[in-house]
XYZ file of C-alpha atoms in Angstrom:
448
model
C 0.000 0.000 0.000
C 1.256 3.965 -1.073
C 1.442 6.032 1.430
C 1.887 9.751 1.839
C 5.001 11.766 2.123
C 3.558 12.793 5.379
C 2.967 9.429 6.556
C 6.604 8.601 5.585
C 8.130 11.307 7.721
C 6.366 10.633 11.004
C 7.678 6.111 10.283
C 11.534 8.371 9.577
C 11.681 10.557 12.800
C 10.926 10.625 16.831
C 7.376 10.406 17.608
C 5.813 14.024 17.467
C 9.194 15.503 16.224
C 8.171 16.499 12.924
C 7.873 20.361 11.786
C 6.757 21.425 9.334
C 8.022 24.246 6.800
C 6.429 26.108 3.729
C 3.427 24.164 4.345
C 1.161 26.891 1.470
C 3.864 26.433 -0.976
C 3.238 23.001 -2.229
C 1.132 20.184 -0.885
C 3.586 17.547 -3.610
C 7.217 18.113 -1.546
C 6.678 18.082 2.375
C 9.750 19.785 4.191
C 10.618 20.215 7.913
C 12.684 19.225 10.358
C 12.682 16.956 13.579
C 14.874 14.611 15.218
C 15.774 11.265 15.129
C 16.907 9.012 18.673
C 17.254 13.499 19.512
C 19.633 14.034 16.756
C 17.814 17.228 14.172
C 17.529 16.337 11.644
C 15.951 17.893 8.114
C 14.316 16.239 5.654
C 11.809 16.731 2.484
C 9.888 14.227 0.862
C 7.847 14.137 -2.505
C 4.412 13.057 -2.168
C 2.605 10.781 -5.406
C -0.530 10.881 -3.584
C -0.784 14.882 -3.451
C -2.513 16.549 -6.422
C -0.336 19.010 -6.599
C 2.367 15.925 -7.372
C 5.158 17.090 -9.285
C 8.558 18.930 -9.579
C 8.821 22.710 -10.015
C 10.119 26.059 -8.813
C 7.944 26.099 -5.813
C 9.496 22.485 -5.233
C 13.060 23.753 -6.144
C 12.264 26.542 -3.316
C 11.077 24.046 -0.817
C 14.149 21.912 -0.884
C 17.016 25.159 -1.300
C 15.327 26.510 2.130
C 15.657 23.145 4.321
C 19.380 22.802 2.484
C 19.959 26.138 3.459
C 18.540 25.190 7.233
C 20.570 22.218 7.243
C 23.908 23.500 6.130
C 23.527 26.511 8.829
C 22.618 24.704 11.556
C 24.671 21.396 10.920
C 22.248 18.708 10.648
C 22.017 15.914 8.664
C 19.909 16.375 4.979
C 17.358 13.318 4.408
C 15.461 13.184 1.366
C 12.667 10.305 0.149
C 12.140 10.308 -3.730
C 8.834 9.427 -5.261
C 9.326 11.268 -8.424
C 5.951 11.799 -10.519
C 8.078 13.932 -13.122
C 8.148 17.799 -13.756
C 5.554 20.235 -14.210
C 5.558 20.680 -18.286
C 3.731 23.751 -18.009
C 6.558 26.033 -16.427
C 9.252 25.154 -19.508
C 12.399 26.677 -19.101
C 12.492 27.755 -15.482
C 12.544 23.707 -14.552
C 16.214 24.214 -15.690
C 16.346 26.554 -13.243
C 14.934 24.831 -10.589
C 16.878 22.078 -10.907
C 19.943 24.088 -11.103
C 18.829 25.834 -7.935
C 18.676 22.088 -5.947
C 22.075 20.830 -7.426
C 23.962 23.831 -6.412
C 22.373 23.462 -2.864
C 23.212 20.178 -2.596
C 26.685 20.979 -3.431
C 26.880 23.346 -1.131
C 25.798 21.393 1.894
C 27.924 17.852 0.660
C 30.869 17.150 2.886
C 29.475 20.311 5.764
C 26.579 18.009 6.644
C 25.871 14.094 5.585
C 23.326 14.096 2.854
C 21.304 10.734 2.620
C 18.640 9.868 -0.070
C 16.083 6.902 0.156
C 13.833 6.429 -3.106
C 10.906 5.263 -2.346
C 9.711 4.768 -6.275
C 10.704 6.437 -10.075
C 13.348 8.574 -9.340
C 13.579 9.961 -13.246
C 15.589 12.860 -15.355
C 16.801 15.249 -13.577
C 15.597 13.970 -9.845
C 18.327 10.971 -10.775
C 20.672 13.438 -10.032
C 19.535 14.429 -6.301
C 20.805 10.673 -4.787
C 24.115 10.965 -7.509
C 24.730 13.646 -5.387
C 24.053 12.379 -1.901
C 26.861 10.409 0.558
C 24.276 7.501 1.097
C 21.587 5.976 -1.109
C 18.975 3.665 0.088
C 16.317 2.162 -1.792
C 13.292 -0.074 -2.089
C 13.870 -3.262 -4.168
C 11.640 -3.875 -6.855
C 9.754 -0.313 -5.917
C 12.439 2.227 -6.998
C 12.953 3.210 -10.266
C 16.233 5.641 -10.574
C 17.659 6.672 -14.169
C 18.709 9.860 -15.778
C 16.946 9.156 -19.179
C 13.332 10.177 -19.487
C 12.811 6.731 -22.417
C 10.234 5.194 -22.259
C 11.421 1.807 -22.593
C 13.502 2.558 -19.552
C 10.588 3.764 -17.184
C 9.338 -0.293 -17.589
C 12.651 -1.287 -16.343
C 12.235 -0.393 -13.018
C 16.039 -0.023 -13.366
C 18.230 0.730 -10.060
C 21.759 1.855 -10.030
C 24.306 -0.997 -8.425
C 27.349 1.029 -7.597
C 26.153 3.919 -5.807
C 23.365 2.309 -3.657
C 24.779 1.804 -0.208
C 21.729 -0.731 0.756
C 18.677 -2.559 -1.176
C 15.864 -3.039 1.340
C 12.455 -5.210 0.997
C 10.190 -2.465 1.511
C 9.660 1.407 3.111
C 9.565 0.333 6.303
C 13.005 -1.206 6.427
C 14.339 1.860 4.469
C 13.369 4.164 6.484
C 14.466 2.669 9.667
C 17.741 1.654 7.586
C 17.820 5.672 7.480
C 17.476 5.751 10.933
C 20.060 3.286 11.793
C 22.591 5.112 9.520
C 22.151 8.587 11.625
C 22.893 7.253 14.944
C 26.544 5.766 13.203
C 27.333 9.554 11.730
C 28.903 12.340 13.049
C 25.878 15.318 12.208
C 28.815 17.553 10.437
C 32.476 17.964 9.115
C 33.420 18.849 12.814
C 34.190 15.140 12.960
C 32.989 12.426 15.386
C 32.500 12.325 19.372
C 35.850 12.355 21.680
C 36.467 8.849 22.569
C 34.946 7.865 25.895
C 37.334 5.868 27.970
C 34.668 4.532 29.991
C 33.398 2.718 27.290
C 35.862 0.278 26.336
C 35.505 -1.789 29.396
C 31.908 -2.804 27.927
C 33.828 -3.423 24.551
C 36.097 -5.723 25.876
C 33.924 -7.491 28.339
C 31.474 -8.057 25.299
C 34.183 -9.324 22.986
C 35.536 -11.537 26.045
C 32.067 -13.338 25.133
C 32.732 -13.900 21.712
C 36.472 -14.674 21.446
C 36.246 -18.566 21.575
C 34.221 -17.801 18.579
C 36.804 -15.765 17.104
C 39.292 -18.316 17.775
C 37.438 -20.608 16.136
C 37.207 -18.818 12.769
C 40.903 -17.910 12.548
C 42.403 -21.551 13.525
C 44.348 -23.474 11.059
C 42.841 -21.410 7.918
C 45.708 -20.336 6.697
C 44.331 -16.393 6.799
C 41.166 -17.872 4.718
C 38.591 -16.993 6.782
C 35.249 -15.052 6.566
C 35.722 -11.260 7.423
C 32.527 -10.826 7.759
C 32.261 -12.706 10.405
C 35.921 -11.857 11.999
C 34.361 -8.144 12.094
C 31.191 -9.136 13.692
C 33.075 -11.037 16.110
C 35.729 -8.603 17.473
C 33.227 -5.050 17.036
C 29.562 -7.119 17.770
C 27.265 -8.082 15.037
C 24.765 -5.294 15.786
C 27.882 -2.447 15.467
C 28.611 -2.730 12.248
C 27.033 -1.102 9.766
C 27.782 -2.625 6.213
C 27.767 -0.469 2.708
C 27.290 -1.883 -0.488
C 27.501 -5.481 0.844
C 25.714 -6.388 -2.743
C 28.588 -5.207 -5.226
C 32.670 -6.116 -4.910
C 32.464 -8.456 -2.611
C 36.683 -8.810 -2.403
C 35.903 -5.640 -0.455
C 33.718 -5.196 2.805
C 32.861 -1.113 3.549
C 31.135 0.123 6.620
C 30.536 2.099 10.117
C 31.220 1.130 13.575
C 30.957 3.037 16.889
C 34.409 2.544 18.763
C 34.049 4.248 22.830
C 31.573 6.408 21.294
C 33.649 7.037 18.228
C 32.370 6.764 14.982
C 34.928 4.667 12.330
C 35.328 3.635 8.957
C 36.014 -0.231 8.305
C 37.734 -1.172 5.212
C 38.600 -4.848 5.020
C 39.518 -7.339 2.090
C 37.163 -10.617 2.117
C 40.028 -13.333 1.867
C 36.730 -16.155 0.684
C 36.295 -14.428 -2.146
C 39.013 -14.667 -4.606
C 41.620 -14.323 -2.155
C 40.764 -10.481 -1.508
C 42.311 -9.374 -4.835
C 41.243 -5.746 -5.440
C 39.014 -5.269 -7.905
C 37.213 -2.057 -9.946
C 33.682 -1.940 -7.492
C 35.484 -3.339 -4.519
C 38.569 -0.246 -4.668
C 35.622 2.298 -6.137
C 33.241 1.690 -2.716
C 36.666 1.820 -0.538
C 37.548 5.078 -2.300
C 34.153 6.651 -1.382
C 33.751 5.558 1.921
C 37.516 6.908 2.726
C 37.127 10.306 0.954
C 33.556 10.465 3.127
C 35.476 9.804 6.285
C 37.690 12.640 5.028
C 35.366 15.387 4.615
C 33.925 14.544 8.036
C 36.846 13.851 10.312
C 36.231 9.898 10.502
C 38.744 7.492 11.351
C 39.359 4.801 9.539
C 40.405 1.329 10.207
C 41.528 -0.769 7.307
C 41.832 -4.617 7.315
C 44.206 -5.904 4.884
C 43.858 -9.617 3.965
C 44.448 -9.842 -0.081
C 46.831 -11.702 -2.508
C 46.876 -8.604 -4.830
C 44.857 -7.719 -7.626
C 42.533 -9.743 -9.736
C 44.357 -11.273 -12.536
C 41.295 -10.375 -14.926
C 41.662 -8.781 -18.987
C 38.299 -7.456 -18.836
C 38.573 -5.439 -15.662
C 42.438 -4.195 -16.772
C 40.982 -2.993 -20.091
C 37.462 -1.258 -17.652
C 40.414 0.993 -15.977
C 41.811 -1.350 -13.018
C 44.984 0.512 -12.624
C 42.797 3.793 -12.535
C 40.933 2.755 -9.957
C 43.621 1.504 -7.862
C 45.051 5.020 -8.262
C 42.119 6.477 -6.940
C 42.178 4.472 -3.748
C 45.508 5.435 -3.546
C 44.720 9.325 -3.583
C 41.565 8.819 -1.065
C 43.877 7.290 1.441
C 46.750 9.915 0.788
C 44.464 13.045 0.770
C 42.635 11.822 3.834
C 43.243 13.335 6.755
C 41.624 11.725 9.547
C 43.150 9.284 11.703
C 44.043 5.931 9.903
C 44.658 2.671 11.261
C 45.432 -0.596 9.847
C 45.635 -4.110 10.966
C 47.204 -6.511 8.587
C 45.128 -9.846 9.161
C 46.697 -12.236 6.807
C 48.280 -11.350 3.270
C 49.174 -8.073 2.703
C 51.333 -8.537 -1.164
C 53.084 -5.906 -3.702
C 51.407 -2.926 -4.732
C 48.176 -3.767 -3.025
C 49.227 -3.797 0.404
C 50.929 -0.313 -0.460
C 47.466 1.181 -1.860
C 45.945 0.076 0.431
C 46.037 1.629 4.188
C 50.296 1.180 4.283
C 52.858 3.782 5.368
C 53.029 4.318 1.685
C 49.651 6.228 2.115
C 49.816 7.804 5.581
C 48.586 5.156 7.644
C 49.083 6.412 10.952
C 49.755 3.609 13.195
C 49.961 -0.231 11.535
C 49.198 -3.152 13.419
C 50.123 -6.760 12.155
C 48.613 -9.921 13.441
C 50.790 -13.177 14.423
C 49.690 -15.024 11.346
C 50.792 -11.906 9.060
C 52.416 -12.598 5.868
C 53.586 -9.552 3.700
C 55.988 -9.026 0.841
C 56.190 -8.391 -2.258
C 55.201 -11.134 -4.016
C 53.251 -14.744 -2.210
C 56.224 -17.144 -0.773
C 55.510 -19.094 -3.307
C 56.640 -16.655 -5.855
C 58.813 -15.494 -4.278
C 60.852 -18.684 -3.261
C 60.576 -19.725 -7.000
C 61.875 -16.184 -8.058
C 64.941 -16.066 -5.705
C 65.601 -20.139 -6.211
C 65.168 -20.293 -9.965
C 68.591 -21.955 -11.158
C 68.304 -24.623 -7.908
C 64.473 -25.558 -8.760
C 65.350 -26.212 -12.341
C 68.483 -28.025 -12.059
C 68.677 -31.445 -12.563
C 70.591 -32.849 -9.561
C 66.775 -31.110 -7.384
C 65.504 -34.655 -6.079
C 61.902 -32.262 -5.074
C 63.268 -31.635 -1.776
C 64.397 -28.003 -2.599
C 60.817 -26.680 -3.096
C 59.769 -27.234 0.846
C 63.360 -26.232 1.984
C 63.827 -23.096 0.453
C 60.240 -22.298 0.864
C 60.414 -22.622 3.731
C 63.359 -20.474 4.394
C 61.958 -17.873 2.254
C 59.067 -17.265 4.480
C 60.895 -16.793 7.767
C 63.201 -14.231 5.631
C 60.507 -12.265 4.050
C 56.725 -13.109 4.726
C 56.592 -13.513 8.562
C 55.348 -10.497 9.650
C 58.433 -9.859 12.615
C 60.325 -9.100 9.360
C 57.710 -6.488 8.111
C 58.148 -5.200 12.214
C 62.219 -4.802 10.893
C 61.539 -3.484 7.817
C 59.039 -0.629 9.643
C 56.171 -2.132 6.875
C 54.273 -2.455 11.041
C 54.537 -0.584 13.665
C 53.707 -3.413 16.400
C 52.560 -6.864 16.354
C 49.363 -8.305 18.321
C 47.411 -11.049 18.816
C 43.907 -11.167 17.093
C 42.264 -11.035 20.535
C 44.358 -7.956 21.129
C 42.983 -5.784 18.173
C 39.733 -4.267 20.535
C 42.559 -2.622 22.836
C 45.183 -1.793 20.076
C 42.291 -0.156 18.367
C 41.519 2.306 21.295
C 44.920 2.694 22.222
C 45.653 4.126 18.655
C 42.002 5.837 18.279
C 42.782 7.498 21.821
C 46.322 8.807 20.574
C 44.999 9.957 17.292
C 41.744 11.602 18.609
C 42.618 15.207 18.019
C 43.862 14.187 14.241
C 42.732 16.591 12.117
C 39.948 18.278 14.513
C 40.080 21.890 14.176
C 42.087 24.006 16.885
């Protein structure tokens, strides 16, 4: 069953919280403000069901004035799409109008965070509103988001795979999706809460629960294990918020709350081809890291990948680009960054991808580490070439030298000599090594 824009707003925010704003201007685009679990919040919402349905420059007005509100007062921007096209009838001054709502979306990205659920067609130029938004969360098999007004296309019910942060089943879990999401962010650029110290005693008690678990998961897999499930073991299944869990799936991208402090988890998924970067895995890594940027987020990077996919297609689709531009969002990021290295870390990717090379902060390396340039594997065969090919090799070489070749160069107590790590922990240990570093790092880019 539809239901109204109004009805929408009250399911989004705190019972009774909702205000209203420009309530004569247009019954088709409800704005106002409220709160949600007491964080303001500002929101607008287009209504199908109003007969006054429709985008146009009263519309445009609607949503520049709760931007505006928003970017003054420094409170998160929520919008719900249920696009029933433009008003025909005012011609040229839609271009206007939509110009009007781009720039003020512009204006208020990286100041506040700007989140977009589509609730149905989001169509022309209202596909641009969620291109422009930090989150996008829609309604499977009820939105409809493209940029070309075809015909053919509005049958589609078409929905765009590598910016949409979550699919959900219907409104209700989108909206309190939305919900979830604000209590993870900061509600500016000023950055997230001080750590509270007085948390981490609950952290670590709770984790004390799950460590046999964790134990478990990590024993005699030879750093094959589901990350996934490593995260929801050490931060708690219900504290971590996962982005884009539907598309590159070598990469895992989300929010945690850390003593109070919100985080940024990149991690490599070793189960799925080894954690090789890929083009959507480094693309949602690079946006979640340049978000944590513009907002003052720590982030905390798991590294557990062979490389990079060995794959023609994705070299030719600009593989190399993209593992430039997760280069540049680490480098140009200036919050705190941590990294634990929980099983491979190899070559170029480990240095793309939250090393010293790219201003990782403080680098943690787990006991089961291995790092280098190349696997052990290659690199034994690499450094042993003329012995593994000569004749007099009676097949004993191979697990000799290999075997030498890891204690020289993959163990990660060599990667603590070469200064690759900074310190080397148990996996039990990360919960306190990750306070520890998020406590020393705290004022990191917070303005003086």
């Amino acid at each position: 069953m539809t239901v109204s824009a109004r009805e929408r707003i009250h399911l989004l925010l705190d019972d009774s919280t909702f205000n209203e704003l420009g309530q004569q201007m247009s019954e088709g685009l409800i704005t106002g403000y409220g709160t949600i679990n007491g964080q303001l919040v500002f929101v607008y919402a287009q209504d199908s069901l109003s007969a006054q349905r429709g985008f146009g420059t009263k519309e445009a007005q609607k949503i520049e004035q709760v931007a505006s509100l928003s970017y003054n007062n420094g409170a998160p921007l929520i919008g719900l799409l249920d696009d029933e096209g433009v008003k025909t009838e005012e011609g040229l001054s839609l271009l206007t109008a939509f110009g009007k709502v781009y720039q003020a979306c512009h204006k208020a990205k990286g100041v506040v965070p700007l989140i977009i659920g589509i609730l149905g067609p989001a169509i022309g130029g209202t596909a641009l509103m969620p291109a422009l938004a930090d989150f996008v969360f829609v309604v499977s098999n009820q939105t409809d988001w493209h940029i070309s007004n075809s015909l053919a296309l509005k049958a589609q019910k078409l929905q765009n795979l590598g910016q949409t942060d979550l699919f959900l089943e219907n409104e209700h879990s989108c909206l309190q999706a939305i919900r979830n999401l604000i209590t993870q962010l900061p509600p500016n650029y000023l950055g997230s809460a001080k750590i509270e110290p007085q948390l981490i005693e609950g952290l670590i008690s709770d984790f004390n629960e799950r460590y046999a678990s964790l134990k478990l998961l990590l024993d005699n897999k030879n750093n094959s294990f589901d990350m996934i499930q490593c995260l929801e073991l050490l931060l708690g299944s219900d504290n971590f918020f996962e982005l884009r869990p539907h598309i590159g799936t070598g990469m895992i991208t989300g929010l945690t709350k850390m003593a109070g402090v919100t985080v940024g988890v990149v991690a490599n998924q070793p189960i799925v081809d080894e954690g090789r970067l890929e083009l959507y895995g480094m693309k949602k890594a690079s946006d979640l890291i340049n978000y944590c940027s513009a907002f003052n987020i720590p982030v905390v990077t798991f590294v557990n990948s062979k490389g990079f996919v060995e794959d023609i297609n994705q070299e030719q689709a600009g593989l190399s680009s993209a593992a430039k531009d997760l280069m540049l969002a680490y480098l140009n990021c200036g919050a705190a960054k941590i990294t634990i290295v929980a099983g491979n870390a190899l070559g170029t990717a480990f240095n793309i991808l939250g090393s010293k090379a790219v201003g990782a902060d403080i680098i943690y390396g787990w006991s089961s580490a291995q790092i280098g340039l190349f696997s052990s594997e290659a690199t034994n065969y690499l450094n042993n070439y003329h012995q593994l090919i000569s004749n007099e090799n009676d097949g004993s070489v191979w697990p000799e030298t290999l075997a030498i070749t890891r204690a020289q160069v993959a163990t990660p107590k060599a990667a603590l000599e070469a200064g690759l790590v900074d310190s080397l922990i148990e996996p039990e240990e990360t919960l306190m090594g990750l306070y520890n570093a998020l406590n020393m790092l705290q004022r990191k880019g917070r303005p003086s």
